[in-house]
Coordinates of C-alpha atoms and ligand atoms in Angstrom, one line a residue:
M1 CA -22.4 -5.8 -21.4
F2 CA -25.2 -7.9 -22.1
K3 CA -26.7 -7.1 -18.9
T4 CA -25.9 -3.5 -19.0
N5 CA -28.0 -3.5 -22.2
L6 CA -30.6 -5.5 -20.9
R7 CA -31.2 -2.7 -18.0
S8 CA -31.4 -0.3 -20.3
L9 CA -34.2 -2.0 -22.3
I10 CA -37.9 -0.9 -21.4
A11 CA -40.2 -3.9 -22.5
S12 CA -43.3 -2.4 -24.0
R13 CA -46.0 -4.8 -24.8
K14 CA -47.7 -4.4 -27.8
F15 CA -50.2 -6.6 -29.9
S16 CA -50.6 -6.1 -33.6
S17 CA -52.0 -7.9 -36.7
G18 CA -49.8 -7.0 -39.4
N19 CA -48.7 -3.6 -38.7
N20 CA -44.8 -4.5 -37.8
K21 CA -43.6 -0.7 -37.7
Q22 CA -44.9 -0.4 -34.3
V23 CA -42.4 -3.2 -32.8
N24 CA -39.6 -3.0 -35.1
G25 CA -36.5 -3.1 -33.4
A26 CA -33.9 -4.8 -31.3
Y27 CA -34.1 -7.7 -28.9
D28 CA -32.9 -9.8 -26.6
V29 CA -34.8 -12.9 -27.8
I30 CA -36.7 -13.6 -31.0
I31 CA -38.8 -16.5 -31.6
A32 CA -39.8 -17.4 -35.1
G33 CA -42.7 -19.1 -35.4
G34 CA -45.8 -19.3 -32.9
G35 CA -47.0 -22.5 -33.0
M36 CA -47.9 -24.6 -29.8
V37 CA -44.0 -24.7 -28.6
G38 CA -42.8 -21.1 -29.9
C39 CA -46.1 -19.3 -28.0
T40 CA -45.4 -21.6 -24.9
L41 CA -41.3 -20.8 -24.9
A42 CA -42.5 -17.0 -24.9
C43 CA -45.2 -17.6 -21.9
A44 CA -42.1 -19.6 -20.1
L45 CA -39.7 -16.4 -21.0
G46 CA -41.9 -14.1 -19.7
K47 CA -43.0 -15.9 -16.6
R48 CA -39.5 -17.0 -15.1
A49 CA -38.7 -13.8 -12.6
L50 CA -35.0 -14.5 -13.4
L51 CA -35.7 -14.0 -17.2
S52 CA -38.3 -10.9 -16.8
N53 CA -35.7 -8.8 -17.7
L54 CA -35.1 -10.0 -21.2
K55 CA -36.9 -8.5 -24.1
V56 CA -38.5 -11.2 -26.2
L57 CA -40.2 -10.9 -29.5
L58 CA -42.7 -13.6 -30.8
L59 CA -43.1 -13.5 -34.7
E60 CA -46.3 -15.8 -36.0
G61 CA -46.8 -16.0 -40.1
N62 CA -50.4 -16.5 -39.2
P63 CA -52.7 -14.0 -38.6
S64 CA -54.6 -13.4 -35.0
S65 CA -57.6 -15.1 -34.4
E66 CA -60.5 -14.9 -31.7
F67 CA -60.8 -18.5 -30.5
R68 CA -64.3 -19.2 -28.8
V69 CA -65.0 -23.0 -27.9
K70 CA -67.5 -24.3 -30.3
P71 CA -69.9 -27.2 -29.7
E72 CA -68.0 -29.5 -32.4
Y73 CA -64.9 -30.4 -31.7
S74 CA -61.7 -29.7 -34.0
N75 CA -60.0 -32.5 -35.8
R76 CA -56.4 -31.7 -35.0
V77 CA -56.2 -32.6 -31.1
V78 CA -52.8 -33.7 -29.1
A79 CA -52.2 -36.1 -26.4
L80 CA -50.4 -34.2 -23.2
N81 CA -48.4 -36.3 -21.3
Q82 CA -48.0 -35.6 -17.2
N83 CA -44.9 -33.4 -18.0
T84 CA -46.7 -31.4 -20.3
K85 CA -49.7 -30.5 -17.8
S86 CA -46.6 -30.0 -15.3
L87 CA -45.2 -27.2 -17.6
M88 CA -48.5 -26.1 -18.4
N89 CA -49.6 -26.0 -14.5
S90 CA -46.4 -23.7 -13.7
L91 CA -47.3 -21.3 -16.6
E92 CA -51.0 -21.0 -15.1
V93 CA -51.9 -22.6 -18.7
W94 CA -53.5 -25.4 -17.5
E95 CA -56.2 -23.9 -15.6
H96 CA -57.5 -21.6 -18.7
V97 CA -57.2 -25.4 -20.6
E98 CA -59.4 -26.9 -17.7
K99 CA -62.1 -24.5 -18.1
M100 CA -62.1 -24.8 -22.0
R101 CA -62.4 -28.7 -22.3
L102 CA -59.8 -31.9 -22.1
Q103 CA -60.5 -34.9 -22.0
P104 CA -58.3 -37.5 -19.5
V105 CA -57.3 -40.7 -21.0
R106 CA -57.5 -43.4 -17.8
Y107 CA -56.8 -46.4 -19.9
M108 CA -55.0 -47.1 -23.0
Q109 CA -55.0 -50.3 -25.0
V110 CA -52.7 -51.1 -27.9
W111 CA -53.2 -53.9 -29.9
D112 CA -51.9 -56.1 -32.9
A113 CA -54.5 -56.8 -36.0
C114 CA -52.5 -59.8 -36.7
S115 CA -52.2 -61.8 -33.6
D116 CA -53.6 -62.1 -30.3
A117 CA -51.0 -59.6 -28.2
L118 CA -51.7 -56.6 -26.7
I119 CA -50.5 -54.2 -24.4
S120 CA -52.3 -51.8 -22.1
F121 CA -51.9 -48.8 -19.8
S122 CA -53.9 -47.7 -16.8
S123 CA -54.1 -44.4 -14.5
S124 CA -52.9 -47.5 -12.0
D125 CA -49.7 -48.0 -13.4
L126 CA -49.2 -43.7 -12.4
Q127 CA -49.8 -43.9 -9.3
D128 CA -53.5 -43.2 -10.1
D129 CA -52.6 -40.1 -12.2
D130 CA -54.0 -39.8 -15.6
V131 CA -52.3 -41.4 -18.6
A132 CA -52.8 -39.1 -21.0
Y133 CA -55.0 -36.0 -21.9
I134 CA -56.6 -34.9 -25.4
V135 CA -57.0 -31.2 -26.0
E136 CA -57.5 -30.1 -29.2
N137 CA -54.5 -27.7 -30.8
D138 CA -56.8 -24.5 -30.7
V139 CA -57.9 -25.0 -27.1
L140 CA -54.2 -25.1 -25.7
L141 CA -52.9 -22.3 -28.3
C142 CA -55.8 -20.3 -26.9
A143 CA -54.8 -20.9 -23.2
I144 CA -51.2 -20.1 -23.8
D145 CA -52.5 -16.8 -25.6
K146 CA -54.7 -15.8 -22.6
E147 CA -51.8 -16.1 -20.4
L148 CA -49.3 -14.6 -22.9
K149 CA -51.4 -11.3 -23.0
S150 CA -51.9 -11.4 -19.2
S151 CA -50.9 -8.6 -17.2
N152 CA -48.1 -11.4 -15.7
I153 CA -46.0 -10.8 -18.9
K154 CA -44.8 -7.7 -19.6
N155 CA -41.2 -8.5 -21.6
V156 CA -43.1 -10.4 -24.4
D157 CA -43.9 -8.5 -27.5
I158 CA -46.1 -10.8 -30.1
V159 CA -46.5 -9.8 -33.7
Y160 CA -49.2 -12.1 -35.7
G161 CA -49.5 -12.1 -39.4
A162 CA -45.8 -11.6 -39.8
K163 CA -44.2 -13.4 -42.5
I164 CA -40.1 -14.0 -42.0
S165 CA -38.8 -14.0 -45.1
G166 CA -34.9 -14.5 -44.3
Y167 CA -32.0 -14.1 -41.8
D168 CA -28.7 -12.9 -41.6
L169 CA -27.0 -15.1 -38.8
P170 CA -23.9 -14.6 -36.8
K171 CA -20.9 -16.0 -38.3
I172 CA -18.3 -18.2 -36.1
N173 CA -16.3 -15.4 -35.9
D174 CA -18.2 -12.9 -34.9
T175 CA -17.4 -11.0 -32.0
K176 CA -21.1 -9.7 -31.9
M177 CA -23.7 -12.4 -31.6
E178 CA -26.4 -10.7 -33.3
S179 CA -28.9 -12.2 -35.6
T180 CA -31.1 -9.9 -38.0
V181 CA -34.9 -11.7 -38.9
K182 CA -36.1 -9.9 -42.2
M183 CA -40.0 -9.5 -42.7
S184 CA -41.6 -9.7 -45.9
N185 CA -43.0 -6.4 -45.2
G186 CA -39.4 -5.0 -45.4
D187 CA -38.9 -4.8 -41.6
T188 CA -36.0 -5.9 -39.9
Y189 CA -35.7 -7.1 -36.1
K190 CA -32.3 -7.7 -34.6
C191 CA -31.5 -10.1 -31.7
Q192 CA -28.9 -11.6 -29.7
L193 CA -30.6 -14.8 -29.5
L194 CA -32.9 -16.5 -32.4
I195 CA -35.4 -19.4 -31.4
G196 CA -36.3 -21.5 -34.5
A197 CA -39.7 -22.7 -33.4
D198 CA -41.0 -22.6 -37.2
G199 CA -41.9 -26.2 -37.6
A200 CA -40.9 -29.4 -39.6
N201 CA -39.7 -27.0 -42.4
S202 CA -37.9 -24.5 -40.2
A203 CA -36.3 -21.9 -42.3
V204 CA -34.0 -21.0 -39.5
R205 CA -32.7 -24.6 -39.2
K206 CA -32.1 -24.1 -43.0
A207 CA -30.2 -20.8 -42.5
M208 CA -28.0 -22.5 -39.7
G209 CA -26.9 -25.3 -42.6
V210 CA -27.1 -28.1 -40.1
Q211 CA -27.4 -31.7 -41.3
Y212 CA -30.8 -32.9 -41.4
L213 CA -31.8 -36.5 -41.4
S214 CA -35.4 -37.2 -42.5
W215 CA -37.4 -39.6 -44.6
N216 CA -41.0 -39.8 -45.5
Y217 CA -43.0 -42.7 -43.9
D218 CA -45.3 -43.4 -47.0
Q219 CA -47.7 -42.8 -45.1
M220 CA -50.7 -40.4 -44.3
G221 CA -52.7 -39.4 -41.2
V222 CA -56.2 -39.3 -41.7
V223 CA -58.2 -37.4 -39.0
A224 CA -61.7 -36.6 -38.2
T225 CA -63.9 -36.4 -35.3
L226 CA -66.4 -39.8 -34.6
H227 CA -69.7 -40.2 -33.3
L228 CA -70.0 -43.2 -30.8
S229 CA -72.5 -45.7 -31.6
E230 CA -73.1 -45.3 -27.7
A231 CA -72.4 -42.8 -25.2
T232 CA -69.8 -44.4 -22.5
E233 CA -67.5 -43.1 -19.9
N234 CA -65.5 -42.7 -22.8
T235 CA -61.9 -42.5 -21.2
T236 CA -59.9 -45.1 -22.9
A237 CA -57.7 -44.4 -25.7
W238 CA -57.4 -47.1 -28.5
Q239 CA -54.6 -48.0 -31.2
R240 CA -55.0 -50.8 -33.6
F241 CA -51.9 -52.0 -35.7
L242 CA -53.0 -52.8 -39.2
P243 CA -50.6 -53.7 -42.0
T244 CA -51.1 -50.7 -43.5
G245 CA -50.9 -48.9 -40.1
P246 CA -51.8 -47.8 -36.7
V247 CA -55.6 -46.8 -36.0
A248 CA -56.2 -44.8 -33.0
L249 CA -59.2 -43.2 -31.5
L250 CA -58.8 -40.7 -28.7
P251 CA -61.6 -39.7 -26.3
L252 CA -63.3 -36.6 -26.6
D253 CA -66.5 -36.6 -24.5
S254 CA -69.2 -39.3 -23.9
T255 CA -70.5 -40.0 -27.5
R256 CA -67.2 -38.7 -29.5
S257 CA -63.7 -39.7 -30.0
S258 CA -60.9 -38.0 -32.6
L259 CA -59.5 -40.1 -34.9
V260 CA -55.8 -40.7 -36.2
W261 CA -55.4 -43.0 -38.6
S262 CA -52.0 -43.6 -40.6
T263 CA -52.5 -45.2 -43.8
T264 CA -50.5 -45.4 -47.3
H265 CA -51.0 -42.1 -49.5
S266 CA -53.7 -44.0 -51.9
H267 CA -55.6 -45.4 -49.1
A268 CA -56.0 -41.8 -47.1
K269 CA -56.7 -40.2 -50.6
E270 CA -59.6 -43.1 -50.8
L271 CA -60.8 -42.6 -47.5
L272 CA -61.1 -38.7 -47.9
K273 CA -63.3 -39.0 -51.0
L274 CA -65.5 -41.6 -49.2
P275 CA -69.3 -40.8 -49.0
E276 CA -69.8 -40.5 -44.8
E277 CA -71.6 -43.9 -44.6
Q278 CA -68.8 -46.0 -46.7
F279 CA -66.0 -44.0 -44.5
V280 CA -67.4 -45.0 -41.3
D281 CA -68.2 -48.8 -42.5
A282 CA -64.4 -49.0 -43.3
L283 CA -63.5 -47.3 -39.8
N284 CA -65.6 -49.9 -38.3
D285 CA -63.7 -52.8 -40.2
A286 CA -60.2 -51.2 -39.6
L287 CA -61.2 -51.8 -35.9
W288 CA -63.4 -54.9 -36.1
K289 CA -62.1 -56.9 -38.7
Q290 CA -60.4 -60.2 -38.3
Y291 CA -57.3 -60.3 -40.6
P292 CA -55.8 -63.5 -41.7
R293 CA -53.8 -64.9 -39.0
R294 CA -50.8 -67.3 -39.1
S295 CA -51.3 -70.8 -36.8
V296 CA -47.7 -70.7 -35.6
V297 CA -48.0 -67.2 -34.5
D298 CA -51.1 -68.0 -32.7
T299 CA -49.6 -71.1 -31.2
C300 CA -47.0 -69.7 -29.7
T301 CA -48.9 -66.6 -28.2
S302 CA -51.3 -69.0 -26.6
W303 CA -48.6 -70.9 -25.2
V304 CA -46.8 -67.5 -23.9
G305 CA -50.0 -66.5 -22.5
S306 CA -50.7 -69.7 -20.2
C307 CA -47.1 -69.4 -19.1
L308 CA -47.6 -66.0 -18.0
R309 CA -50.6 -66.9 -16.6
R310 CA -49.3 -70.0 -14.4
A311 CA -46.5 -67.5 -13.5
G312 CA -49.8 -65.3 -12.4
L313 CA -48.6 -62.5 -14.7
A314 CA -51.2 -60.3 -16.9
D315 CA -51.3 -62.7 -19.8
G316 CA -53.2 -60.5 -22.1
A317 CA -56.7 -61.5 -21.1
E318 CA -57.9 -58.4 -20.1
R319 CA -58.7 -57.1 -23.6
Q320 CA -61.8 -54.7 -23.7
L321 CA -63.9 -54.3 -27.0
P322 CA -63.3 -50.7 -28.7
P323 CA -66.5 -48.9 -29.6
S324 CA -67.9 -49.0 -32.6
I325 CA -68.5 -45.8 -34.6
R326 CA -72.0 -44.7 -35.6
A327 CA -71.3 -41.5 -37.6
V328 CA -68.3 -39.1 -38.6
A329 CA -68.8 -35.1 -38.1
P330 CA -69.3 -33.4 -41.4
S331 CA -66.2 -32.1 -42.9
S332 CA -64.1 -33.3 -39.9
R333 CA -61.9 -35.3 -42.3
A334 CA -58.2 -34.3 -43.4
A335 CA -55.0 -35.8 -44.1
F336 CA -51.4 -34.8 -43.0
P337 CA -48.0 -36.3 -44.4
L338 CA -46.1 -38.4 -42.3
A339 CA -42.4 -38.0 -41.9
F340 CA -39.3 -38.6 -39.5
G341 CA -36.8 -35.3 -38.9
H342 CA -33.5 -35.1 -36.8
S343 CA -31.7 -32.1 -36.9
T344 CA -27.8 -33.1 -35.8
R345 CA -27.5 -29.5 -34.3
Y346 CA -30.2 -27.9 -32.2
I347 CA -27.7 -24.7 -31.7
A348 CA -25.1 -22.4 -33.3
P349 CA -23.6 -19.2 -32.0
G350 CA -26.5 -17.1 -31.0
I351 CA -29.3 -19.5 -32.2
A352 CA -31.6 -22.7 -30.8
L353 CA -34.1 -25.0 -32.1
V354 CA -37.0 -26.3 -30.8
G355 CA -40.0 -28.2 -31.2
D356 CA -40.5 -29.7 -34.8
A357 CA -38.3 -27.7 -36.2
A358 CA -35.8 -29.8 -34.2
H359 CA -37.2 -33.2 -34.8
R360 CA -40.2 -34.8 -35.5
V361 CA -42.1 -38.4 -35.1
H362 CA -44.3 -40.5 -36.7
P363 CA -47.7 -39.8 -34.1
L364 CA -48.0 -43.8 -33.4
A365 CA -46.7 -42.8 -30.0
G366 CA -48.5 -38.9 -29.6
Q367 CA -44.9 -37.8 -28.8
G368 CA -44.2 -35.1 -31.4
V369 CA -45.8 -31.9 -29.3
N370 CA -44.4 -33.3 -25.7
L371 CA -41.1 -33.3 -27.0
G372 CA -41.1 -29.7 -28.1
F373 CA -42.4 -28.7 -24.7
G374 CA -39.5 -30.6 -23.0
D375 CA -37.3 -28.5 -25.0
V376 CA -39.1 -25.6 -23.6
K377 CA -38.8 -26.4 -20.3
D378 CA -34.7 -27.7 -20.6
L379 CA -33.9 -24.4 -22.7
T380 CA -35.6 -22.0 -20.1
D381 CA -34.2 -23.4 -17.6
F382 CA -30.8 -23.4 -18.4
F383 CA -31.1 -19.7 -19.2
A384 CA -32.2 -19.2 -15.8
D385 CA -29.0 -21.3 -15.0
A386 CA -26.9 -18.7 -16.8
I387 CA -28.4 -15.6 -16.1
Y388 CA -28.1 -16.8 -12.3
T389 CA -24.6 -17.7 -12.8
G390 CA -23.7 -14.2 -14.5
L391 CA -23.2 -15.2 -17.8
D392 CA -25.6 -14.3 -20.7
I393 CA -27.9 -16.4 -22.2
T394 CA -26.4 -17.0 -25.9
H395 CA -23.0 -18.3 -23.9
H396 CA -22.4 -21.6 -25.7
T397 CA -21.9 -23.8 -22.4
W398 CA -25.8 -23.1 -21.5
L399 CA -26.6 -23.4 -25.6
E400 CA -24.7 -27.1 -25.5
K401 CA -26.1 -28.0 -22.1
Y402 CA -29.8 -27.5 -23.7
E403 CA -28.6 -29.4 -26.8
S404 CA -26.7 -32.4 -25.2
S405 CA -29.8 -32.9 -22.5
R406 CA -32.5 -32.5 -25.4
Q407 CA -30.9 -34.9 -27.6
R408 CA -30.3 -37.4 -25.1
H409 CA -34.2 -37.5 -24.4
N410 CA -35.3 -36.8 -27.9
V411 CA -33.2 -39.3 -30.2
P412 CA -33.8 -42.8 -28.2
T413 CA -37.6 -41.7 -28.3
Q414 CA -37.3 -40.8 -31.7
L415 CA -35.5 -44.0 -32.8
A416 CA -37.7 -46.0 -30.6
I417 CA -41.0 -44.5 -32.1
D418 CA -39.1 -45.1 -35.8
A419 CA -38.6 -48.8 -34.6
L420 CA -42.1 -48.9 -33.4
Y421 CA -43.4 -48.2 -36.9
R422 CA -41.3 -50.2 -38.8
L423 CA -41.4 -53.6 -36.6
Y424 CA -45.5 -53.2 -37.3
S425 CA -45.2 -52.0 -41.0
L426 CA -44.3 -55.8 -42.2
D427 CA -46.5 -59.0 -42.2
I428 CA -43.9 -61.4 -42.4
A429 CA -44.5 -64.5 -39.7
P430 CA -41.3 -64.5 -38.0
L431 CA -41.6 -61.0 -37.2
V432 CA -45.0 -61.1 -36.0
L433 CA -44.4 -63.9 -33.9
A434 CA -41.4 -61.9 -32.2
R435 CA -42.9 -58.6 -31.8
S436 CA -46.4 -60.4 -30.7
V437 CA -44.2 -62.4 -27.8
G438 CA -42.1 -59.2 -27.5
L439 CA -45.8 -57.1 -26.6
Q440 CA -47.1 -59.9 -24.2
L441 CA -44.0 -60.0 -22.4
T442 CA -43.9 -56.2 -22.2
N443 CA -47.3 -56.0 -21.0
A444 CA -46.9 -58.7 -18.6
L445 CA -43.6 -57.3 -16.8
Y446 CA -44.2 -54.3 -15.2
P447 CA -40.7 -52.7 -14.4
V448 CA -40.3 -53.0 -18.3
K449 CA -44.0 -51.6 -18.8
K450 CA -43.1 -48.7 -16.1
M451 CA -39.9 -47.8 -17.9
I452 CA -41.8 -47.5 -21.1
M453 CA -44.2 -44.9 -19.3
S454 CA -41.8 -42.8 -17.7
Q455 CA -40.0 -42.6 -21.0
A456 CA -43.2 -41.2 -22.8
T457 CA -43.8 -39.0 -19.7
T458 CA -40.9 -37.1 -19.7
Ligands
FAD501 C1 -51.9 -36.5 -37.3 C2 -50.9 -35.5 -36.2 C3 -51.3 -36.3 -35.4 C4 -50.6 -35.8 -34.1 N1 -50.7 -36.2 -32.8 C5 -49.8 -35.9 -31.8 C6 -50.5 -36.2 -29.9 O1 -51.4 -37.1 -30.3 N2 -49.2 -35.2 -29.3 C7 -48.1 -35.1 -29.7 O2 -47.2 -34.7 -28.8 N3 -48.2 -34.6 -30.7 C8 -48.8 -35.1 -31.9 N4 -48.7 -34.6 -33.3 C9 -47.1 -33.9 -33.4 C10 -47.5 -32.1 -33.1 O3 -48.7 -31.9 -33.7 C11 -46.2 -31.3 -33.7 O4 -45.4 -32.0 -32.9 C12 -46.5 -29.8 -33.1 O5 -47.7 -29.6 -34.1 C13 -45.1 -29.2 -33.7 O6 -45.5 -28.2 -33.1 P1 -44.2 -26.5 -33.2 O7 -44.9 -25.4 -32.5 O8 -42.9 -27.1 -32.9 O9 -44.6 -26.8 -34.6 P2 -46.0 -25.8 -35.6 O10 -46.9 -26.5 -34.8 O11 -45.6 -26.5 -36.9 O12 -45.7 -24.5 -35.5 C14 -45.1 -23.8 -36.2 C15 -45.2 -22.6 -36.3 O13 -44.1 -21.5 -37.4 C16 -45.0 -20.7 -37.8 N5 -44.1 -20.4 -39.1 C17 -42.9 -21.0 -40.1 N6 -42.7 -20.3 -40.8 C18 -42.8 -18.9 -40.7 C19 -42.3 -18.0 -41.4 N7 -41.6 -17.9 -42.5 N8 -43.1 -16.7 -40.5 C20 -43.4 -16.6 -39.7 N9 -44.2 -17.8 -39.0 C21 -43.8 -18.8 -39.4 C22 -46.5 -21.1 -38.2 O14 -47.1 -20.4 -39.1 C23 -46.7 -22.2 -37.3 O15 -47.2 -21.7 -36.3 C24 -49.6 -35.0 -34.1 C25 -49.1 -34.7 -35.5 C26 -49.9 -35.1 -36.8 C27 -49.2 -34.7 -37.7

């Protein structure tokens, strides 16, 4: 029945900004939310030959905007892992990103302000592949949009400036799997499968009525674009765990880096208000200042270091010095609340959640959107399998496969990031000692380090 409907659907592509009347109607799939994850999903549904008969609608509340790479960098960037690069390559999006701009990360150093412990990752740990890529959110969105609007995709309609006001979702006993999406201008759309890609405050998730475990970290992420004191190759990402939260520098080009500084609400507000010079001083302090040390921690870590050295293992002495900051780009400072979120179900009859709508993490491991892109990859693979085996994409078998495959990956990753946050947010001697020795051993034992790298890149 579903497949017969598909054949009769004529996919006409229209792009409008607010004139929703043009595309009012029925679809196989509606994606609510055109952020980085929703747009990528639309692109993946458009590019996969087996799915090209699906009629897809992407609804995004923000208006469409013409993006051009400017000399100044945006303050919103993401660190993308190798799996995201592969996905973007398969969608022919990566070449657009490369033509605009990205910065490879070839080395990453993470260290503790309360001890000498550190961990480093380098390209050589990944068979000479880059550790990550720093890409501005706008650049990635523009690259996906270019591909979405290319002639290769014929089955996806996009409406920008489309505010969704509510949903009528199918009930468990309904024979017909159909959701109704109600727009704030009075229009309605119907679909067989509704995908919630509408971010951490997802209205789709709320309408599903699923349990959502969440807590706020008492932290904000302060972001900014920074000018370095000296020009360097600048392919290193730096992160220092301070007692108030991690401060990270992500490379942009030879003289600029992007800041993600997680700190208490009151400190974040203070940092936003400081005159530029004082902000730069506070940041250099955060990167360089010697915090009070405990002799027991120093004695133990130096003993562990010498044991590792004697065993011919990395003892952490390869420490590199972070760059010093000369200036902050005018008006580039902003702050975002940080929270944990886990939807206990990613699916319901005729509905699936992807990206931040399903899971939210602290940015300390740079994993948030990468997890969302993993959802996109698995969901499209399962849809293709469903169609290949003659079932329709709303069949519960495939949706359940999607949910269990993603939760198996996302939940441990989320819990590990949350545990790291907690481990580094306390400044009690036994805890500082335990985490410092743990970090030294992890850095020295290549198989453990490799396991962390592979979890972070899948
Ligand atoms: C400071 C900071 C640094 C980060 N750094 C990294 C990093 O280095 N690496 C990484 O992987 N992740 C990082 N993240 C996380 C990453 O930004 C998020 O995981 C990502 O933006 C989630 O994308 P999304 O598309 O799922 O959701 P969103 O980006 O929230 O997109 C949701 C979309 O839905 C639309 N929408 C919502 N409601 C409606 C409605 N009613 N009608 C119409 N449209 C609607 C919104 O307009 C929006 O465009 C960071 C986050 C922060 C805060």
